[in-house]
Short mmCIF file of C-alpha atoms (C1' of nucleotides) in Angstrom, two decimals:
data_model
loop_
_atom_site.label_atom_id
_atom_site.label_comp_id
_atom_site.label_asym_id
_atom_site.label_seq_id
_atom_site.Cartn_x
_atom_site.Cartn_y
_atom_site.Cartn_z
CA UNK A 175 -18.42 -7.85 -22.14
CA UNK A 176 -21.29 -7.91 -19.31
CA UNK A 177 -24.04 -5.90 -20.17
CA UNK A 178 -23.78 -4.12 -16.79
CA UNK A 179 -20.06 -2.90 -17.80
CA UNK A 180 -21.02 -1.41 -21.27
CA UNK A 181 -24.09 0.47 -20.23
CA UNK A 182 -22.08 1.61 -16.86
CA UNK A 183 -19.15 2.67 -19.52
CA UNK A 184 -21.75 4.58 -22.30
CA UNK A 185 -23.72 6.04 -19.22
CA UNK A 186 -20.34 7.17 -17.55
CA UNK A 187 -18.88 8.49 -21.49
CA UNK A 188 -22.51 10.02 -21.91
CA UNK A 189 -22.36 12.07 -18.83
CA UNK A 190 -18.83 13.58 -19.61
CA UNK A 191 -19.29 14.09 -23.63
CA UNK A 192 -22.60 13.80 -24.66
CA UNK A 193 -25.01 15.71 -26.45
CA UNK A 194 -27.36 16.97 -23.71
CA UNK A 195 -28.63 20.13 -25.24
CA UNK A 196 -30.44 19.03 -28.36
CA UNK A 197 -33.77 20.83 -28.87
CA UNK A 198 -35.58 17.57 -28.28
CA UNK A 199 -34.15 17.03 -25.13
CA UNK A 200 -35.99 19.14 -23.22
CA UNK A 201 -38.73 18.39 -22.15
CA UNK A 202 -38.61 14.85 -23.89
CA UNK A 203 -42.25 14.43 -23.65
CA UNK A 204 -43.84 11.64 -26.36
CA UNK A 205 -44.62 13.61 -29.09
CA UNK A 206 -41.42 15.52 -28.96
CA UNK A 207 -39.47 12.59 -28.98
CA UNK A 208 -41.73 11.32 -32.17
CA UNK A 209 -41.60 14.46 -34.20
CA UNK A 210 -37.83 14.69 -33.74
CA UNK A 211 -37.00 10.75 -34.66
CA UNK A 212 -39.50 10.86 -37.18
CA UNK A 213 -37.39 14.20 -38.59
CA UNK A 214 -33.86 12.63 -37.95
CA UNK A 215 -34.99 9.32 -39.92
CA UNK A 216 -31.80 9.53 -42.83
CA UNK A 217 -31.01 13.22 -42.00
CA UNK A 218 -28.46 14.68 -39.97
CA UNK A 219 -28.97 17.18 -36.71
CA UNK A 220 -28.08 20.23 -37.52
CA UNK A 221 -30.53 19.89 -41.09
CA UNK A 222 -33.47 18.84 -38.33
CA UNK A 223 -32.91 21.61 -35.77
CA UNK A 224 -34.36 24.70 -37.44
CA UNK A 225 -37.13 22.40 -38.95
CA UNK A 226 -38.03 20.98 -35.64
CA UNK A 227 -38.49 24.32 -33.80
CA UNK A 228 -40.77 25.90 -36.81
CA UNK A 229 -42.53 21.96 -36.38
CA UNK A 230 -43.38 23.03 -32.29
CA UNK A 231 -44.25 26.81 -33.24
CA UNK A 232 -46.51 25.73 -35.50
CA UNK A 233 -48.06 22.22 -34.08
CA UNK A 234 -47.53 22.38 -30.36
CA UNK A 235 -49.26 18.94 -29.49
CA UNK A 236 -50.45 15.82 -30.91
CA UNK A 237 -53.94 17.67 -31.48
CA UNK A 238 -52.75 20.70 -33.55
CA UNK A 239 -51.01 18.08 -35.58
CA UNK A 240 -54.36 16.10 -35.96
CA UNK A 241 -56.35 18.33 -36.90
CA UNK A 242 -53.64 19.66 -39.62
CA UNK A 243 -54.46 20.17 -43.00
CA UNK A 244 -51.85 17.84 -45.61
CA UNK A 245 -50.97 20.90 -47.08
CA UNK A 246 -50.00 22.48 -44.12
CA UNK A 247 -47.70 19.86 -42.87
CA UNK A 248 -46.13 19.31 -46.64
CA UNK A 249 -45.71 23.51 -46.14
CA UNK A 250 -43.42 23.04 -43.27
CA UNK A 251 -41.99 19.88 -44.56
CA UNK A 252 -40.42 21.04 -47.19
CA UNK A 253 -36.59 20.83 -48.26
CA UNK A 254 -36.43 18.57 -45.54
CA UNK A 255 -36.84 14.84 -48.07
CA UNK A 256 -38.57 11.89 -47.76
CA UNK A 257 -41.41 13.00 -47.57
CA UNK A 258 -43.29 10.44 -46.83
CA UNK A 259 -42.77 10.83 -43.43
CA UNK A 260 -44.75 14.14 -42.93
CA UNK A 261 -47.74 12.21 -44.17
CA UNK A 262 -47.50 9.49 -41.81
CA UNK A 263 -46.62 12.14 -39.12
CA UNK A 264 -49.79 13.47 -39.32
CA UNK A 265 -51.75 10.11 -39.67
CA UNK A 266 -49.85 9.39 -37.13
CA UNK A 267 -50.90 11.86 -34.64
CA UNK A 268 -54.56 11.27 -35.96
CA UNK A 269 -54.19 7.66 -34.92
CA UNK A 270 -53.17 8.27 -31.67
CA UNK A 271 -55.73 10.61 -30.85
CA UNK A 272 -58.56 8.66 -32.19
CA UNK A 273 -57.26 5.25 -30.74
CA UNK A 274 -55.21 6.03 -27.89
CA UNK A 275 -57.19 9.53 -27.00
CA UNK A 276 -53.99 11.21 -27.55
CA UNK A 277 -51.96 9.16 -24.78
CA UNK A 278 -48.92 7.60 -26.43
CA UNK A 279 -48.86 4.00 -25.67
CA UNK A 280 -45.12 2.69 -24.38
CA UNK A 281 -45.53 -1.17 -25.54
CA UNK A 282 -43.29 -2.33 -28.83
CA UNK A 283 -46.40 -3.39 -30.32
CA UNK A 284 -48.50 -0.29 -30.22
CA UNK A 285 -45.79 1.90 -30.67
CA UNK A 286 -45.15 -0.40 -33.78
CA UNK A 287 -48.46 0.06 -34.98
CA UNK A 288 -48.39 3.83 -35.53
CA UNK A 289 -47.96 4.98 -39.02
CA UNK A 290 -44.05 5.55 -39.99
CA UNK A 291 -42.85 4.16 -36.76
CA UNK A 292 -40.48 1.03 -37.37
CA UNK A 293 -38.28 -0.83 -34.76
CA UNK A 294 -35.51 2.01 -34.27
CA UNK A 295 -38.45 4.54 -33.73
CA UNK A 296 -40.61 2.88 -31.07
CA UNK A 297 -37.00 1.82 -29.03
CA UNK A 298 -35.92 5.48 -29.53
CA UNK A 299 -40.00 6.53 -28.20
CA UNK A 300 -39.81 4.03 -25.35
CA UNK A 301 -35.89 5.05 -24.42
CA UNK A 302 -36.09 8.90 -24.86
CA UNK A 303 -39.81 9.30 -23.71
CA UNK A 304 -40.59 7.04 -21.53
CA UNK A 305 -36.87 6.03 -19.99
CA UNK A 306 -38.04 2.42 -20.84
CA UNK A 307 -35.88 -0.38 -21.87
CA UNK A 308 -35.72 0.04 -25.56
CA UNK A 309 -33.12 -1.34 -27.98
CA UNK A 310 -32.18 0.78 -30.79
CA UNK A 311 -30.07 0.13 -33.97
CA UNK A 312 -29.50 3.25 -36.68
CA UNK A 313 -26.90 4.03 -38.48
CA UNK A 314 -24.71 5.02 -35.63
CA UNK A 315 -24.94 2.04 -33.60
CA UNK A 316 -24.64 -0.33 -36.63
CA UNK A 317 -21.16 1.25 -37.30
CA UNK A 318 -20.22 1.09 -33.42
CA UNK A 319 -20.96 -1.82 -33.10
CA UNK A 320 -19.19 -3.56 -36.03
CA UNK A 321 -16.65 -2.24 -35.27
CA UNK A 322 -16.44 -3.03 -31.72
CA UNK A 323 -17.32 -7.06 -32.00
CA UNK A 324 -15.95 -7.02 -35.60
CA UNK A 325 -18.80 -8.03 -37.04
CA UNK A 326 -18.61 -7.89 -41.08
CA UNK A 327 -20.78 -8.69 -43.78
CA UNK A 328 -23.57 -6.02 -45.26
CA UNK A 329 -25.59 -4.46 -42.21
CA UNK A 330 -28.38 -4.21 -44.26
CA UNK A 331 -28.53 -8.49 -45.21
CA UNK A 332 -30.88 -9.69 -42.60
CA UNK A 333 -28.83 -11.88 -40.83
CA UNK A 334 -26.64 -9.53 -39.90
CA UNK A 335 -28.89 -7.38 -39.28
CA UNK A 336 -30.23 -9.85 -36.31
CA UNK A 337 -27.13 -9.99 -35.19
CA UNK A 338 -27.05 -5.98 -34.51
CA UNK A 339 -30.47 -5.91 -32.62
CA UNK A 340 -29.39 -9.20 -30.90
CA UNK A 341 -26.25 -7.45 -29.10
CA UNK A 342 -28.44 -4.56 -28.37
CA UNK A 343 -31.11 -6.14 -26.96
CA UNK A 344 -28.80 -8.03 -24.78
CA UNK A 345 -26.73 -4.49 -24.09
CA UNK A 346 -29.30 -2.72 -23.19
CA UNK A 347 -29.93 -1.53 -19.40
CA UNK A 348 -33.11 -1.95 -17.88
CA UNK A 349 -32.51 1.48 -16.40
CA UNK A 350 -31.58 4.79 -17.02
CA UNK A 351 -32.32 4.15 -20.77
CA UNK A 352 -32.86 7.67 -22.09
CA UNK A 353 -29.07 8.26 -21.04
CA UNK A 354 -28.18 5.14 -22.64
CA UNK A 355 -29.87 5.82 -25.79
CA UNK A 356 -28.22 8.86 -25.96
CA UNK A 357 -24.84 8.16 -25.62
CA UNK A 358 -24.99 5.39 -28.09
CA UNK A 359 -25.69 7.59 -30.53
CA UNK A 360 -23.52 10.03 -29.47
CA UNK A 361 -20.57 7.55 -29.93
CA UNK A 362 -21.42 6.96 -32.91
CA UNK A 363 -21.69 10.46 -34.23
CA UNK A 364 -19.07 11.93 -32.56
CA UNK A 365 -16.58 9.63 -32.05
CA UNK A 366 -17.15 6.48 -34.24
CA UNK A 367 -17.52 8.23 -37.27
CA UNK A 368 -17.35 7.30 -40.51
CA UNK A 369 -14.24 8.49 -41.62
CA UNK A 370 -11.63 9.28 -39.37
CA UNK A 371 -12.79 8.00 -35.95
CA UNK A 372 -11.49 9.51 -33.04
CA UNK A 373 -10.21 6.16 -31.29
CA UNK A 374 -8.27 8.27 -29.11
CA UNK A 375 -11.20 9.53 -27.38
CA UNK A 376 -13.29 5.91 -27.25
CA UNK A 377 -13.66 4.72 -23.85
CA UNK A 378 -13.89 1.36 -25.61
CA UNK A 379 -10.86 1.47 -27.73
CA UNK A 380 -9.12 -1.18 -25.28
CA UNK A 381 -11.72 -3.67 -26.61
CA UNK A 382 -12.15 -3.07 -29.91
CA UNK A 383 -12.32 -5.25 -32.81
CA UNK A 384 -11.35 -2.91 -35.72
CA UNK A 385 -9.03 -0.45 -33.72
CA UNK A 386 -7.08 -3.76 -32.58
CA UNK A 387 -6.81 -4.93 -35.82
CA UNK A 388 -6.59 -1.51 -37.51
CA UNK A 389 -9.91 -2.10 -39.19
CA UNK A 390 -12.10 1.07 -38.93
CA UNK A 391 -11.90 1.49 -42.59
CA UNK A 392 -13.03 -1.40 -43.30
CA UNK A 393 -15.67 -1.86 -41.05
CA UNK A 394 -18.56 -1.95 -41.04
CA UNK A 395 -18.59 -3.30 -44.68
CA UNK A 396 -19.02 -0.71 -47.12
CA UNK A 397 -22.21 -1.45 -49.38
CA UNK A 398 -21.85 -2.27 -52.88
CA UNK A 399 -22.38 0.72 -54.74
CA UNK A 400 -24.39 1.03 -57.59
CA UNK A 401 -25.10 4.06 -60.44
CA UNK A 402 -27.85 6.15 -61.02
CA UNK A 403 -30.05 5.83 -64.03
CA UNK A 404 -30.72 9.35 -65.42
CA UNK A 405 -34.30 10.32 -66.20
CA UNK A 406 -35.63 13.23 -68.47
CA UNK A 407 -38.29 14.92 -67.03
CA UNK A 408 -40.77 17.66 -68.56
CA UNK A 409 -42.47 20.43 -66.80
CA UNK A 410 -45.50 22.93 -67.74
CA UNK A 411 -44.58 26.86 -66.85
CA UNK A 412 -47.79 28.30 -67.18
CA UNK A 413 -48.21 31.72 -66.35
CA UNK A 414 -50.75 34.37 -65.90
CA UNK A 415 -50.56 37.67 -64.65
CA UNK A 416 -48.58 37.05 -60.97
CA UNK A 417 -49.66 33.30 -59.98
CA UNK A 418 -48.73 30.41 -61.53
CA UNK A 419 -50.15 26.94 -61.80
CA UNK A 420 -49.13 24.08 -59.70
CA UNK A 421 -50.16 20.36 -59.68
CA UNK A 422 -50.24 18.24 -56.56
CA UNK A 423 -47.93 15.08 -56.77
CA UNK A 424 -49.77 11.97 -57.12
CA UNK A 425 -49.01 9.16 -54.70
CA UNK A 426 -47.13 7.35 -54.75
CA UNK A 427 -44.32 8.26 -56.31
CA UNK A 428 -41.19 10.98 -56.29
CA UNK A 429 -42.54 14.27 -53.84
CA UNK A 430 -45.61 12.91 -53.63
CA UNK A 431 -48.33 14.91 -52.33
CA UNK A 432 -45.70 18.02 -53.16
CA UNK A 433 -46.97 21.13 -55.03
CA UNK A 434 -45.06 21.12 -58.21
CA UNK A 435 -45.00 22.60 -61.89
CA UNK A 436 -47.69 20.52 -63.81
CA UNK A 437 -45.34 17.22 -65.20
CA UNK A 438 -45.45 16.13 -68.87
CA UNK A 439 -44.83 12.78 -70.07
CA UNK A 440 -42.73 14.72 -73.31
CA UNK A 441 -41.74 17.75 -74.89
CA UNK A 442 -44.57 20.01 -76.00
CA UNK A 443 -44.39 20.06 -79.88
CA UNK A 444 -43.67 24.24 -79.94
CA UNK A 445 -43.14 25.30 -76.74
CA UNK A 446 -40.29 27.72 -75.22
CA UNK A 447 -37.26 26.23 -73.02
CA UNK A 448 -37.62 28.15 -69.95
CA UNK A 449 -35.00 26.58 -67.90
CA UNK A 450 -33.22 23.31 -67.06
CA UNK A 451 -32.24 21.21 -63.94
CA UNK A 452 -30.74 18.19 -62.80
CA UNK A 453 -31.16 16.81 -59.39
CA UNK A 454 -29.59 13.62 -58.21
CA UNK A 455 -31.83 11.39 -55.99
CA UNK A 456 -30.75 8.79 -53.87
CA UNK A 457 -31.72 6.45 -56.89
CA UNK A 458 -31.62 8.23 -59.93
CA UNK A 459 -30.86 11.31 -61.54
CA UNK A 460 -33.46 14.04 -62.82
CA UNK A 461 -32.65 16.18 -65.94
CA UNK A 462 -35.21 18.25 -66.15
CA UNK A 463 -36.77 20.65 -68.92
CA UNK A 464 -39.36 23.31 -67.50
CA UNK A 465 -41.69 24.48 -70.88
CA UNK A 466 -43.39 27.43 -71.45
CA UNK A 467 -46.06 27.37 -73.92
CA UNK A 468 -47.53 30.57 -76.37
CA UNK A 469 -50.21 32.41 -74.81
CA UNK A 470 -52.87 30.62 -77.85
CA UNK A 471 -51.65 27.42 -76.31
CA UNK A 472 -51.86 27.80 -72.64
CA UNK A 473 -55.73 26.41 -72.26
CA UNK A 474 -54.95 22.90 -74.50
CA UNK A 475 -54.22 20.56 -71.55
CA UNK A 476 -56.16 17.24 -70.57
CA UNK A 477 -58.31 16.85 -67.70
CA UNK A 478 -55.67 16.79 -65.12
CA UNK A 479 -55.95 13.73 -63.00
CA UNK A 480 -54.34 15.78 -59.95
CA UNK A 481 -55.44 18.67 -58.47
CA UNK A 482 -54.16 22.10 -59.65
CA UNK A 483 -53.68 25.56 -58.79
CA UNK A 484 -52.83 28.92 -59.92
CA UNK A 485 -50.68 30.83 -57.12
CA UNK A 486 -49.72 34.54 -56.74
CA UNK A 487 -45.66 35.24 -56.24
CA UNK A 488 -46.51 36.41 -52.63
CA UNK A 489 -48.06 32.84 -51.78
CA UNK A 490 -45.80 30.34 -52.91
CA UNK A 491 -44.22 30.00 -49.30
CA UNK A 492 -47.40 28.33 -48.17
CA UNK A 493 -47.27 25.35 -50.44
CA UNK A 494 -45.16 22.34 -50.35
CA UNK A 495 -42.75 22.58 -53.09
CA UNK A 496 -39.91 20.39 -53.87
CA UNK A 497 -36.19 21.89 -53.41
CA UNK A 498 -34.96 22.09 -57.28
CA UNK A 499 -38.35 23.38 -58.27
CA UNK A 500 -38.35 26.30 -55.51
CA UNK A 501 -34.87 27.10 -56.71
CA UNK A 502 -35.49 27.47 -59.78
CA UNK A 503 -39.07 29.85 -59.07
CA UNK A 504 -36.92 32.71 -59.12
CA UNK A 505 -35.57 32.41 -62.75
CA UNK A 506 -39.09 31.60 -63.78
CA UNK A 507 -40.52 34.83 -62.18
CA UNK A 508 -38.20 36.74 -64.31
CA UNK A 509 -39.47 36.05 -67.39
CA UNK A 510 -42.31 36.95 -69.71
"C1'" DC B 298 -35.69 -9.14 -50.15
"C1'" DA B 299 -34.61 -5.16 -52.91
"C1'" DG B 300 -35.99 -0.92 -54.33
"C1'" DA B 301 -38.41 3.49 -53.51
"C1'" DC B 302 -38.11 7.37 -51.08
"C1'" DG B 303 -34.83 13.63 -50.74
"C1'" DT B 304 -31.74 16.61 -49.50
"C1'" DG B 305 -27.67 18.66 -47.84
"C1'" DG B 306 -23.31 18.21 -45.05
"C1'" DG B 307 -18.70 16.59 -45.11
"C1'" DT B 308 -14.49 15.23 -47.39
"C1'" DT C 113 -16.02 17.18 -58.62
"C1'" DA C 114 -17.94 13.22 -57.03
"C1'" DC C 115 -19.12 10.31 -53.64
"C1'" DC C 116 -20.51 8.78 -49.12
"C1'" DC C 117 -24.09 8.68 -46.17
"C1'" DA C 118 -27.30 10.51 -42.36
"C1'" DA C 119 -31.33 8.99 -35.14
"C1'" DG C 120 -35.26 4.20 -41.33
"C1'" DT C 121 -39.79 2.75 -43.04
"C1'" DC C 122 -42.80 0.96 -46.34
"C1'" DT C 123 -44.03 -1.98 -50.14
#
DNA sequence: CAGACGTGGGT
DNA sequence: TACCCAAGTCT
């Protein structure tokens, strides 16, 4: 297929049945289009949306971000995972401003050099932002696309891999890109899903690989799966009065940079079970033991190596807490 | 290269 | 329930 006839075909599907109303849309100025890919990195729209318009009430521009406190941006970051990417966020509007005086760049390179920006990112910046010709392959387009050329093999080994960015970079327009962009992913997520694809709808469906062959299960290759090792974890309820102590994550590590109940490395000798948890991660599973020591026992701790805190009921909201932990606050509040 | 890194939606 | 997996990047 020419590359003029696909991008004529996504640009012509786009137009009928794409997503045009997407928060991030309008206006898709730079740092928009950053916060937003930065937000959707491994998490699905509708999870983003409400995060994304607290993100512009509170930071506006690349400045307010800059001159953000970590705390602040882990605040409004939270529940949201991975959250490694609200630290680079930040550094990442700090770089900009201090190297680029707060004018995004719109070369691979630069863009490449920004902190959490990879090679979907900066073709997603230079496509959505800048209407520039910009490759991208996520999820989305990795599925479309095996499917469409029937390409097999795990999309995460290199070489195929290669082969992915290869047929985008040779798909790509070199105009009306931001379109494009869009309607690549929006085949992908709304027609070449993962289950149950709705080949009826596919304005490609007369070319493709796996719906010729009756293949969409199959492809793209599923990845091997693997299991979870579980992990016993111990936390510190310390109480006094209305606050509560907290210990900032170290980095790296699980929540990093997260407020959190002090962690133990075991079981206080004579402590009191105040409640339990298990959280499955990506890769592995936390059972977790939250401890509650007599009030003759609460000052016998070690030098902490992380910063702590003790914070009243009322305040909690304003620190960056990890989702099991915040759920379980409640039950914790209850007791004596 | 393989593993770390979160959480919630969908089936 | 359990499992898949989502607009990936960093180390």
């Amino acid at each position: 297929m020419q590359t003029k006839d696909f991008a004529t075909t996504v640009l012509s599907w786009q137009k009928q049945h794409g997503r045009h109303d997407l928060p991030w849309q309008q206006p898709a100025t730079p740092y928009r289009v950053l916060v937003s890919e930065i937000m959707l990195q491994q998490t699905q729209v509708t999870t983003v949306i409400p995060y994304f318009q607290r993100w512009m009430d509170t930071f506006p521009t690349l400045e307010t971000l800059a001159q953000a406190s970590e705390d602040e941006v882990m605040a409004l970051w939270q529940g949201l995972g991975y959250y490694s990417r609200a630290r680079n966020l930040r550094k990442a509007a700090q770089y900009l401003v201090q190297e680029f005086n707060g004018k995004f760049p719109n070369n691979l390179d630069e863009l490449l050099s920004i902190p959490g920006v990879g090679p979907y990112t900066a073709g997603a910046i230079r496509s959505f932002a800048f209407n520039d010709y910009g490759p991208i392959v996520d999820g989305n387009v990795k599925r479309f696309f095996c499917r469409l050329f029937g390409i097999e093999g795990d999309t995460t080994r290199s070489a195929v891999n290669k082969q992915l960015w290869n047929k985008a970079a040779d798909l790509t327009p070199s105009h009306n890109n931001r379109h494009f962009a869009q309607g690549l992913l929006d085949i992908g997520a709304t027609l070449c899903t993962p289950a149950n694809p709705d080949c009826a709808r596919c304005p490609f469906r007369s070319q493709c690989f796996a719906y010729k062959h009756n293949m969409q299960k199959e492809l793209p290759t599923p990845k091997a799966k693997k299991k979870v090792p579980v992990r016993k974890s111990h936390f510190l309820l310390q109480r006094s009065g209305h606050s509560i102590q907290l210990e900032k994550r170290p980095q790296p590590g699980i929540w990093a940079a997260l407020w959190c109940l002090p962690e133990l490395s075991e079981a206080p000798a004579s402590a009191q079970l105040a409640a339990e948890f298990e959280h499955t991660f990506s890769h592995f599973k936390m059972r977790a033991s939250i401890w509650s020591l007599s009030q003759s026992e609460q000052v016998a701790e070690e030098a902490p190596h992380n910063p702590q805190c003790w914070v009243e009921q009322a305040d909690v909201a304003d620190y960056g807490l990890p989702s099991p932990i915040k759920k379980v606050l409640p039950k914790l509040w209850e007791q004596d």
